[in-house]
Amino acid sequence: MSITERQNLKGARSPDAPGVIKDQSLPRGLFADYQCRSCLKQDLELVVDLGFQPLANSFLTRESLTRMEPTYPLTMLYCTHCHLAQVPAVAKAHDIFSEYLYLSSFSQTWLDHARVFVDQVVNRFGLGPRSRVIEIASNDGYLLQFVIEKGIPALGIEPAANAAKLAEQKGIPTRVAFFGKETARTLRAEGWTADVAVANNVLAHVPDLNDFVSGFEVILSKEGVASFEFPHLANLIASAQFDTIYHEHFSYISLSAATKFFRRHSLRVFDVEKLPTHGGSLRLYVCRENAGHSRSPSVDAVLGEEESAGLDRSDTYRGFAQECFRIKNDLLKFLIAAHENSKLVCGYGAPAKGNTLLNYCGVGTDLLAFTVDRNPHKQNHFLPGTRIPILPPEDISARKPDYVLILPWNLKSEISEQMIHIRDWGGKFVVAVPQLNVF
Ligand SMILES: [Zn+2]
């Protein structure tokens, strides 16, 4: 590699510089017929092409290792009309979510986050035994358990039967269903309305955004409040969080884009909070257009920040692919150097984002021997695509790796505290996004 090429890899952003990918491999016209998931218009631009990848949560069993594995193109597009960034749907929602292995209760950070949120909502909206709380994608009941504890009636809606069963075992009424207009109508006919409807980290995961959002128009009581959390598109772009792109994550949302799709269904955003979760999320409070909740100044503040960041302009998205390429190069250079120096590198965690990263970078067991996860449902499975084995965390103590690559970088503080004993044998932690960091 020439010096010029090396310098270019270090961060030259000029699209004409040698050694830097000039354009994406997919022709621009490829998405000419694709309709925006929100506004249904057909003028989308390609932001990044992450190659062919399996579904990020389709973990493999030992028996399935000898079989073919479906892969689909993974591309992020940007709608020039309503500003929603999105991944085209390639598989049916049923294939993706009916046996979901991510169980929220295995992360202490998420449990604490849920408990604080429930306290906040109960106080702010004066919830009591006559109120009704619904949670969409209630998982194993990690959040509703805190609502029920306070004597407030609650109902979970969860498409993954295995997670719903665990919630029921904890005494949390749970319906196995996808949420949308039809489910909302059924619940309403049964007498259910929601004073608070919680949909944390689900909005981004629904393929039919308009059907999903319209369900809240049906299920909310007159002054009812819906709360939505999702990773903020501003952070994805600013910190090159490309590994949060995967097939099951359909929409990458800004407040500006959200305001538009809520308005389409007679709903309005009256408050917004910024959260540190998932590398920077937004929490929106939404009500019916004619409800009495007054608009917080934070709504215009965040809209202003998004405008300054250029989230509503196509050119903002044009350098993003270069950033992905830079992260890939830095991680590969690190892993190859570690391999050449006979160092053992393993992963920590088996999150969806880890699968996007490893598949995009083409890392297999040659460079990352194994990963570990606290979730027993993931243990003794293999990462999709890369087929890296997932072992219990105890394997780190047994095999004493020199480096532990933390795949869920959003939980790096929690994980590096839990795994502090790797220092006993001189082990170090590594994260790859937003830049390679060995600590
Ligand atoms: Zn659109």
Tab-separated table of C-alpha atoms and ligand atoms in Angstrom:
chain	number	residue	atom	x	y	z
A	1	MET	CA	0.000	0.000	0.000
A	2	SER	CA	1.414	3.415	-0.953
A	3	ILE	CA	1.753	6.255	1.529
A	4	THR	CA	-0.963	8.179	-0.271
A	5	GLU	CA	-3.321	5.235	-0.014
A	6	ARG	CA	-2.586	4.817	3.675
A	7	GLN	CA	-3.201	8.497	4.333
A	8	ASN	CA	-6.463	8.274	2.524
A	9	LEU	CA	-7.564	5.370	4.689
A	10	LYS	CA	-6.755	7.451	7.757
A	11	GLY	CA	-9.498	9.876	7.033
A	12	ALA	CA	-9.320	11.653	3.684
A	13	ARG	CA	-12.917	12.447	2.815
A	14	SER	CA	-12.479	13.519	-0.798
A	15	PRO	CA	-14.602	11.224	-2.946
A	16	ASP	CA	-11.995	11.423	-5.705
A	17	ALA	CA	-9.057	10.336	-3.537
A	18	PRO	CA	-7.476	6.984	-4.479
A	19	GLY	CA	-7.969	4.106	-2.063
A	20	VAL	CA	-11.328	5.468	-0.957
A	21	ILE	CA	-14.527	3.940	-2.259
A	22	LYS	CA	-15.913	6.442	-4.714
A	23	ASP	CA	-19.494	5.396	-4.796
A	24	GLN	CA	-21.710	2.597	-3.673
A	25	SER	CA	-21.829	-0.488	-5.824
A	26	LEU	CA	-25.588	-0.396	-6.297
A	27	PRO	CA	-26.839	1.782	-9.142
A	28	ARG	CA	-28.880	4.781	-8.013
A	29	GLY	CA	-31.880	3.783	-10.090
A	30	LEU	CA	-32.229	0.472	-8.262
A	31	PHE	CA	-34.633	1.961	-5.735
A	32	ALA	CA	-36.666	3.990	-8.222
A	33	ASP	CA	-39.782	1.886	-7.561
A	34	TYR	CA	-39.350	1.692	-3.817
A	35	GLN	CA	-42.013	3.559	-1.852
A	36	CYS	CA	-41.133	5.426	1.324
A	37	ARG	CA	-42.441	3.572	4.379
A	38	SER	CA	-43.907	6.788	5.779
A	39	CYS	CA	-45.020	9.213	3.035
A	40	LEU	CA	-45.306	6.552	0.266
A	41	LYS	CA	-43.485	8.777	-2.252
A	42	GLN	CA	-40.836	7.313	-4.556
A	43	ASP	CA	-37.781	9.513	-4.335
A	44	LEU	CA	-35.268	7.768	-2.109
A	45	GLU	CA	-31.497	8.073	-2.132
A	46	LEU	CA	-28.995	5.382	-1.194
A	47	VAL	CA	-27.054	6.226	1.990
A	48	VAL	CA	-25.010	3.043	2.427
A	49	ASP	CA	-24.818	-0.495	1.040
A	50	LEU	CA	-23.665	-2.960	3.721
A	51	GLY	CA	-23.668	-5.950	1.396
A	52	PHE	CA	-25.652	-9.178	1.692
A	53	GLN	CA	-26.388	-10.156	5.268
A	54	PRO	CA	-28.511	-12.711	7.105
A	55	LEU	CA	-31.244	-11.448	9.450
A	56	ALA	CA	-29.300	-10.119	12.427
A	57	ASN	CA	-31.318	-12.038	15.025
A	58	SER	CA	-31.457	-15.392	13.222
A	59	PHE	CA	-28.966	-17.207	15.435
A	60	LEU	CA	-27.931	-20.637	14.233
A	61	THR	CA	-28.037	-23.941	16.057
A	62	ARG	CA	-25.266	-26.496	15.711
A	63	GLU	CA	-27.509	-28.620	13.441
A	64	SER	CA	-28.148	-25.719	11.075
A	65	LEU	CA	-24.438	-25.039	10.480
A	66	THR	CA	-24.338	-27.433	7.555
A	67	ARG	CA	-27.343	-25.869	5.832
A	68	MET	CA	-27.683	-22.868	3.534
A	69	GLU	CA	-28.392	-19.583	5.226
A	70	PRO	CA	-30.581	-16.928	3.588
A	71	THR	CA	-28.982	-13.521	3.103
A	72	TYR	CA	-30.571	-10.306	1.863
A	73	PRO	CA	-29.213	-6.970	0.639
A	74	LEU	CA	-28.767	-4.538	3.524
A	75	THR	CA	-29.048	-0.955	2.376
A	76	MET	CA	-30.134	2.255	4.042
A	77	LEU	CA	-32.104	4.769	2.020
A	78	TYR	CA	-33.151	8.335	2.732
A	79	CYS	CA	-36.493	9.861	1.733
A	80	THR	CA	-35.986	13.324	0.305
A	81	HIS	CA	-39.645	14.208	0.996
A	82	CYS	CA	-40.318	13.260	4.634
A	83	HIS	CA	-36.680	12.734	5.790
A	84	LEU	CA	-37.200	9.196	7.077
A	85	ALA	CA	-34.084	7.022	6.724
A	86	GLN	CA	-35.067	3.403	6.153
A	87	VAL	CA	-34.110	-0.155	5.251
A	88	PRO	CA	-36.368	-1.827	2.676
A	89	ALA	CA	-38.288	-4.814	4.058
A	90	VAL	CA	-36.800	-8.036	2.721
A	91	ALA	CA	-38.448	-10.643	4.928
A	92	LYS	CA	-41.892	-10.993	6.421
A	93	ALA	CA	-42.367	-9.609	9.934
A	94	HIS	CA	-43.571	-13.032	11.039
A	95	ASP	CA	-40.223	-14.624	10.087
A	96	ILE	CA	-38.362	-11.976	12.016
A	97	PHE	CA	-40.210	-11.602	15.295
A	98	SER	CA	-42.113	-14.780	16.118
A	99	GLU	CA	-39.190	-16.365	18.033
A	100	TYR	CA	-37.150	-13.443	19.237
A	101	LEU	CA	-34.132	-14.229	21.393
A	102	TYR	CA	-33.527	-10.801	22.843
A	103	LEU	CA	-34.928	-10.883	26.366
A	104	SER	CA	-34.860	-7.493	28.003
A	105	SER	CA	-34.539	-8.796	31.564
A	106	PHE	CA	-30.988	-10.004	30.943
A	107	SER	CA	-29.653	-6.452	31.030
A	108	GLN	CA	-29.574	-4.658	34.375
A	109	THR	CA	-29.227	-1.332	32.559
A	110	TRP	CA	-32.549	-1.892	30.770
A	111	LEU	CA	-34.320	-2.955	33.949
A	112	ASP	CA	-33.142	0.202	35.739
A	113	HIS	CA	-34.119	2.318	32.741
A	114	ALA	CA	-37.623	0.778	32.748
A	115	ARG	CA	-38.134	1.256	36.487
A	116	VAL	CA	-37.163	4.948	36.358
A	117	PHE	CA	-39.419	5.498	33.343
A	118	VAL	CA	-42.433	3.881	35.044
A	119	ASP	CA	-41.986	6.044	38.177
A	120	GLN	CA	-41.754	9.145	36.017
A	121	VAL	CA	-44.874	8.385	33.955
A	122	VAL	CA	-46.979	7.337	36.959
A	123	ASN	CA	-46.198	10.623	38.744
A	124	ARG	CA	-46.450	12.910	35.756
A	125	PHE	CA	-49.783	11.619	34.480
A	126	GLY	CA	-51.246	10.755	37.895
A	127	LEU	CA	-51.818	7.062	37.168
A	128	GLY	CA	-53.666	4.924	39.700
A	129	PRO	CA	-55.738	1.741	40.058
A	130	ARG	CA	-58.382	3.050	37.606
A	131	SER	CA	-55.851	3.843	34.884
A	132	ARG	CA	-54.885	1.478	32.100
A	133	VAL	CA	-51.388	0.982	30.762
A	134	ILE	CA	-50.600	-0.913	27.576
A	135	GLU	CA	-47.143	-1.782	26.380
A	136	ILE	CA	-46.480	-2.672	22.766
A	137	ALA	CA	-43.668	-5.208	22.299
A	138	SER	CA	-43.728	-5.891	26.007
A	139	ASN	CA	-41.092	-8.619	25.667
A	140	ASP	CA	-40.785	-10.697	28.854
A	141	GLY	CA	-42.613	-8.104	30.970
A	142	TYR	CA	-39.408	-6.310	32.009
A	143	LEU	CA	-41.264	-2.960	32.152
A	144	LEU	CA	-44.877	-3.830	32.974
A	145	GLN	CA	-43.786	-5.686	36.122
A	146	PHE	CA	-43.085	-2.241	37.651
A	147	VAL	CA	-46.558	-0.985	36.612
A	148	ILE	CA	-48.344	-4.026	38.086
A	149	GLU	CA	-46.286	-3.668	41.280
A	150	LYS	CA	-48.000	-0.298	41.787
A	151	GLY	CA	-51.471	-1.833	41.449
A	152	ILE	CA	-52.101	-0.297	38.014
A	153	PRO	CA	-53.857	-2.595	35.495
A	154	ALA	CA	-51.629	-3.348	32.530
A	155	LEU	CA	-51.619	-5.371	29.343
A	156	GLY	CA	-48.661	-6.406	27.217
A	157	ILE	CA	-48.849	-6.914	23.445
A	158	GLU	CA	-45.969	-9.091	22.240
A	159	PRO	CA	-45.562	-10.948	18.934
A	160	ALA	CA	-42.875	-13.368	20.166
A	161	ALA	CA	-44.658	-16.272	21.851
A	162	ASN	CA	-41.609	-17.316	23.885
A	163	ALA	CA	-41.209	-13.852	25.443
A	164	ALA	CA	-44.980	-13.540	26.057
A	165	LYS	CA	-45.002	-16.870	27.884
A	166	LEU	CA	-42.270	-15.697	30.256
A	167	ALA	CA	-44.270	-12.518	30.969
A	168	GLU	CA	-47.429	-14.534	31.731
A	169	GLN	CA	-45.408	-16.672	34.147
A	170	LYS	CA	-44.551	-13.464	36.022
A	171	GLY	CA	-48.253	-12.581	36.264
A	172	ILE	CA	-48.304	-9.986	33.492
A	173	PRO	CA	-51.334	-10.343	31.174
A	174	THR	CA	-49.898	-10.570	27.666
A	175	ARG	CA	-51.499	-10.931	24.263
A	176	VAL	CA	-49.467	-12.601	21.493
A	177	ALA	CA	-50.075	-10.206	18.595
A	178	PHE	CA	-48.572	-7.631	16.292
A	179	PHE	CA	-49.848	-4.152	17.108
A	180	GLY	CA	-51.606	-2.114	14.444
A	181	LYS	CA	-55.039	-0.744	13.620
A	182	GLU	CA	-56.722	-4.160	13.727
A	183	THR	CA	-55.304	-5.202	17.117
A	184	ALA	CA	-56.194	-1.761	18.522
A	185	ARG	CA	-59.779	-2.107	17.276
A	186	THR	CA	-60.102	-5.573	18.818
A	187	LEU	CA	-58.836	-4.282	22.171
A	188	ARG	CA	-61.121	-1.246	22.016
A	189	ALA	CA	-64.103	-3.519	21.293
A	190	GLU	CA	-63.170	-5.495	24.423
A	191	GLY	CA	-63.267	-2.272	26.450
A	192	TRP	CA	-59.552	-1.494	26.501
A	193	THR	CA	-58.357	2.083	26.078
A	194	ALA	CA	-54.950	3.289	27.180
A	195	ASP	CA	-54.208	6.214	29.486
A	196	VAL	CA	-50.596	5.449	28.761
A	197	ALA	CA	-49.393	3.354	25.841
A	198	VAL	CA	-45.695	2.564	25.920
A	199	ALA	CA	-43.835	1.612	22.763
A	200	ASN	CA	-40.154	1.728	23.597
A	201	ASN	CA	-37.715	0.630	20.932
A	202	VAL	CA	-40.440	-0.749	18.690
A	203	LEU	CA	-41.381	2.098	16.320
A	204	ALA	CA	-38.158	1.567	14.392
A	205	HIS	CA	-38.945	-2.148	14.056
A	206	VAL	CA	-42.370	-2.042	12.421
A	207	PRO	CA	-42.511	-2.685	8.688
A	208	ASP	CA	-45.920	-1.005	8.210
A	209	LEU	CA	-45.310	2.276	9.986
A	210	ASN	CA	-48.650	3.874	9.064
A	211	ASP	CA	-50.716	0.915	10.232
A	212	PHE	CA	-48.793	0.801	13.505
A	213	VAL	CA	-49.111	4.522	14.241
A	214	SER	CA	-52.805	4.560	13.336
A	215	GLY	CA	-53.384	1.957	16.090
A	216	PHE	CA	-52.611	4.649	18.695
A	217	GLU	CA	-55.319	6.869	17.283
A	218	VAL	CA	-57.691	3.993	18.083
A	219	ILE	CA	-56.399	2.835	21.469
A	220	LEU	CA	-55.589	6.092	23.302
A	221	SER	CA	-58.185	7.488	25.731
A	222	LYS	CA	-59.257	11.123	25.160
A	223	GLU	CA	-56.316	12.541	27.126
A	224	GLY	CA	-54.209	9.392	26.765
A	225	VAL	CA	-50.466	9.597	26.179
A	226	ALA	CA	-48.304	7.371	24.016
A	227	SER	CA	-44.585	7.224	24.681
A	228	PHE	CA	-42.098	6.185	22.034
A	229	GLU	CA	-38.376	5.647	22.322
A	230	PHE	CA	-36.086	5.117	19.382
A	231	PRO	CA	-32.430	5.690	18.528
A	232	HIS	CA	-32.105	9.227	17.219
A	233	LEU	CA	-31.035	9.440	13.587
A	234	ALA	CA	-28.882	12.464	14.523
A	235	ASN	CA	-26.515	10.220	16.512
A	236	LEU	CA	-26.392	7.508	13.893
A	237	ILE	CA	-25.173	10.041	11.358
A	238	ALA	CA	-22.898	12.052	13.676
A	239	SER	CA	-21.188	8.984	15.239
A	240	ALA	CA	-21.247	6.654	12.224
A	241	GLN	CA	-23.309	4.073	14.133
A	242	PHE	CA	-23.790	2.027	10.974
A	243	ASP	CA	-23.925	-1.230	12.942
A	244	THR	CA	-27.351	-0.204	14.245
A	245	ILE	CA	-28.544	-0.779	10.659
A	246	TYR	CA	-30.028	-4.236	10.184
A	247	HIS	CA	-33.025	-5.746	8.410
A	248	GLU	CA	-35.205	-5.913	11.508
A	249	HIS	CA	-34.579	-2.206	12.119
A	250	PHE	CA	-36.702	-0.707	9.377
A	251	SER	CA	-36.803	3.012	10.214
A	252	TYR	CA	-34.106	5.466	11.405
A	253	ILE	CA	-36.066	8.321	12.838
A	254	SER	CA	-35.639	12.033	13.446
A	255	LEU	CA	-38.178	14.159	15.311
A	256	SER	CA	-38.851	15.961	12.057
A	257	ALA	CA	-39.814	12.701	10.308
A	258	ALA	CA	-41.817	11.517	13.352
A	259	THR	CA	-43.828	14.741	13.535
A	260	LYS	CA	-44.926	14.137	9.952
A	261	PHE	CA	-46.097	10.551	10.391
A	262	PHE	CA	-47.918	11.270	13.649
A	263	ARG	CA	-49.701	14.254	12.115
A	264	ARG	CA	-50.893	12.016	9.278
A	265	HIS	CA	-52.795	10.011	11.930
A	266	SER	CA	-54.205	12.972	13.915
A	267	LEU	CA	-51.598	12.688	16.646
A	268	ARG	CA	-49.094	15.287	17.838
A	269	VAL	CA	-45.781	15.254	19.697
A	270	PHE	CA	-46.094	17.446	22.805
A	271	ASP	CA	-42.818	16.644	24.563
A	272	VAL	CA	-39.429	15.144	23.758
A	273	GLU	CA	-36.546	14.017	25.961
A	274	LYS	CA	-33.041	13.010	24.954
A	275	LEU	CA	-31.798	9.734	26.415
A	276	PRO	CA	-28.317	8.199	26.432
A	277	THR	CA	-29.670	4.716	25.535
A	278	HIS	CA	-28.623	3.001	22.281
A	279	GLY	CA	-25.963	5.632	21.616
A	280	GLY	CA	-28.490	8.471	21.932
A	281	SER	CA	-32.263	8.062	21.746
A	282	LEU	CA	-35.323	10.272	21.739
A	283	ARG	CA	-38.372	9.697	23.914
A	284	LEU	CA	-41.489	11.300	22.502
A	285	TYR	CA	-44.755	11.943	24.294
A	286	VAL	CA	-47.625	11.912	21.845
A	287	CYS	CA	-51.355	12.633	22.257
A	288	ARG	CA	-54.429	13.157	20.113
A	289	GLU	CA	-54.336	16.389	18.124
A	290	ASN	CA	-57.148	17.913	20.205
A	291	ALA	CA	-55.998	16.680	23.654
A	292	GLY	CA	-55.107	19.227	26.322
A	293	HIS	CA	-51.373	18.495	26.783
A	294	SER	CA	-49.366	21.671	26.212
A	295	ARG	CA	-46.376	21.651	23.873
A	296	SER	CA	-43.018	21.664	25.618
A	297	PRO	CA	-40.304	24.066	24.336
A	298	SER	CA	-38.061	20.992	23.944
A	299	VAL	CA	-39.973	20.022	20.778
A	300	ASP	CA	-38.891	23.137	18.889
A	301	ALA	CA	-35.417	22.950	20.418
A	302	VAL	CA	-34.801	19.443	19.033
A	303	LEU	CA	-36.366	20.337	15.662
A	304	GLY	CA	-33.959	23.295	15.493
A	305	GLU	CA	-30.967	21.081	16.281
A	306	GLU	CA	-31.977	18.638	13.567
A	307	GLU	CA	-32.213	21.445	11.051
A	308	SER	CA	-28.738	22.705	12.033
A	309	ALA	CA	-27.368	19.151	11.692
A	310	GLY	CA	-28.822	19.026	8.177
A	311	LEU	CA	-30.960	15.921	8.798
A	312	ASP	CA	-33.452	17.235	6.266
A	313	ARG	CA	-30.857	17.609	3.486
A	314	SER	CA	-29.628	14.838	1.188
A	315	ASP	CA	-26.004	16.042	1.146
A	316	THR	CA	-25.692	15.342	4.902
A	317	TYR	CA	-25.936	11.613	4.150
A	318	ARG	CA	-23.407	11.492	1.345
A	319	GLY	CA	-20.225	11.062	3.434
A	320	PHE	CA	-21.722	8.323	5.599
A	321	ALA	CA	-20.538	5.350	3.532
A	322	GLN	CA	-16.941	6.605	3.846
A	323	GLU	CA	-17.239	6.582	7.627
A	324	CYS	CA	-18.455	2.967	7.588
A	325	PHE	CA	-15.501	2.019	5.411
A	326	ARG	CA	-13.044	3.746	7.778
A	327	ILE	CA	-14.396	1.823	10.802
A	328	LYS	CA	-14.221	-1.452	8.888
A	329	ASN	CA	-10.591	-0.825	7.942
A	330	ASP	CA	-9.531	0.111	11.459
A	331	LEU	CA	-11.185	-2.953	13.013
A	332	LEU	CA	-9.704	-5.316	10.425
A	333	LYS	CA	-6.220	-3.845	10.832
A	334	PHE	CA	-6.473	-4.315	14.605
A	335	LEU	CA	-7.747	-7.907	14.367
A	336	ILE	CA	-5.141	-8.935	11.801
A	337	ALA	CA	-2.329	-7.411	13.883
A	338	ALA	CA	-3.617	-9.239	16.989
A	339	HIS	CA	-3.752	-12.497	15.030
A	340	GLU	CA	-0.186	-12.012	13.724
A	341	ASN	CA	1.015	-11.433	17.293
A	342	SER	CA	-0.693	-14.645	18.483
A	343	LYS	CA	-3.160	-12.741	20.672
A	344	LEU	CA	-6.527	-14.280	21.498
A	345	VAL	CA	-9.481	-12.007	20.715
A	346	CYS	CA	-13.064	-12.823	21.668
A	347	GLY	CA	-16.302	-10.875	21.626
A	348	TYR	CA	-18.674	-9.868	24.381
A	349	GLY	CA	-22.387	-9.964	23.613
A	350	ALA	CA	-24.378	-11.174	20.632
A	351	PRO	CA	-26.509	-8.146	19.771
A	352	ALA	CA	-27.974	-7.448	16.341
A	353	LYS	CA	-25.495	-4.604	15.895
A	354	GLY	CA	-22.591	-7.008	16.404
A	355	ASN	CA	-23.851	-9.120	13.531
A	356	THR	CA	-24.051	-6.158	11.154
A	357	LEU	CA	-20.526	-5.114	12.112
A	358	LEU	CA	-18.946	-8.565	11.810
A	359	ASN	CA	-20.737	-9.480	8.575
A	360	TYR	CA	-19.930	-6.142	6.940
A	361	CYS	CA	-16.276	-6.506	7.969
A	362	GLY	CA	-16.116	-10.194	6.971
A	363	VAL	CA	-14.840	-11.301	10.393
A	364	GLY	CA	-15.149	-15.004	11.196
A	365	THR	CA	-13.675	-17.364	13.788
A	366	ASP	CA	-10.273	-16.811	12.159
A	367	LEU	CA	-10.157	-13.342	13.715
A	368	LEU	CA	-12.701	-13.592	16.552
A	369	ALA	CA	-12.544	-16.985	18.237
A	370	PHE	CA	-15.877	-16.833	20.076
A	371	THR	CA	-18.238	-14.440	21.773
A	372	VAL	CA	-20.120	-14.740	25.069
A	373	ASP	CA	-23.599	-13.714	26.165
A	374	ARG	CA	-25.415	-13.798	29.502
A	375	ASN	CA	-28.673	-14.805	27.811
A	376	PRO	CA	-28.886	-18.628	28.042
A	377	HIS	CA	-31.215	-18.645	25.004
A	378	LYS	CA	-28.341	-17.362	22.884
A	379	GLN	CA	-25.624	-19.541	24.411
A	380	ASN	CA	-24.539	-22.578	22.401
A	381	HIS	CA	-25.885	-20.932	19.254
A	382	PHE	CA	-23.802	-19.336	16.492
A	383	LEU	CA	-23.840	-15.807	15.124
A	384	PRO	CA	-25.655	-15.617	11.773
A	385	GLY	CA	-23.382	-15.273	8.773
A	386	THR	CA	-20.073	-15.357	10.626
A	387	ARG	CA	-20.926	-18.556	12.549
A	388	ILE	CA	-18.941	-17.438	15.567
A	389	PRO	CA	-19.932	-19.579	18.598
A	390	ILE	CA	-21.771	-17.926	21.512
A	391	LEU	CA	-20.557	-19.255	24.859
A	392	PRO	CA	-21.411	-18.418	28.479
A	393	PRO	CA	-19.419	-15.499	30.019
A	394	GLU	CA	-17.472	-17.988	32.204
A	395	ASP	CA	-15.539	-19.011	29.093
A	396	ILE	CA	-13.724	-15.684	29.229
A	397	SER	CA	-12.293	-16.555	32.664
A	398	ALA	CA	-11.362	-20.022	31.425
A	399	ARG	CA	-9.661	-18.954	28.196
A	400	LYS	CA	-8.203	-15.597	29.305
A	401	PRO	CA	-8.340	-13.698	25.987
A	402	ASP	CA	-5.933	-10.800	25.427
A	403	TYR	CA	-8.718	-8.631	23.981
A	404	VAL	CA	-12.493	-8.579	24.489
A	405	LEU	CA	-14.353	-6.801	21.682
A	406	ILE	CA	-17.519	-5.329	23.224
A	407	LEU	CA	-20.159	-5.647	20.504
A	408	PRO	CA	-23.000	-3.758	22.285
A	409	TRP	CA	-20.849	-0.592	22.631
A	410	ASN	CA	-23.869	1.226	24.082
A	411	LEU	CA	-23.442	-0.958	27.214
A	412	LYS	CA	-19.642	-0.697	27.374
A	413	SER	CA	-19.533	0.872	30.875
A	414	GLU	CA	-21.767	-1.835	32.352
A	415	ILE	CA	-19.856	-4.629	30.605
A	416	SER	CA	-16.346	-3.367	31.369
A	417	GLU	CA	-17.339	-3.124	35.058
A	418	GLN	CA	-18.836	-6.628	35.096
A	419	MET	CA	-15.790	-8.063	33.327
A	420	ILE	CA	-13.142	-6.041	35.181
A	421	HIS	CA	-11.390	-9.313	36.149
A	422	ILE	CA	-9.886	-9.572	32.648
A	423	ARG	CA	-7.318	-7.085	34.025
A	424	ASP	CA	-6.011	-9.958	36.218
A	425	TRP	CA	-4.287	-11.463	33.172
A	426	GLY	CA	-3.661	-8.144	31.381
A	427	GLY	CA	-6.760	-8.356	29.189
A	428	LYS	CA	-8.055	-5.247	27.418
A	429	PHE	CA	-11.421	-4.137	26.092
A	430	VAL	CA	-11.995	-2.996	22.518
A	431	VAL	CA	-14.853	-1.137	20.856
A	432	ALA	CA	-15.016	-0.479	17.105
A	433	VAL	CA	-17.712	2.227	16.809
A	434	PRO	CA	-17.573	5.226	16.409
A	435	GLN	CA	-13.821	4.630	16.269
A	436	LEU	CA	-11.483	1.875	17.323
A	437	ASN	CA	-10.726	2.212	21.043
A	438	VAL	CA	-8.581	-0.204	23.072
A	439	PHE	CA	-8.808	0.365	26.832
B	1	ZN	ZN	-41.000	9.711	2.859
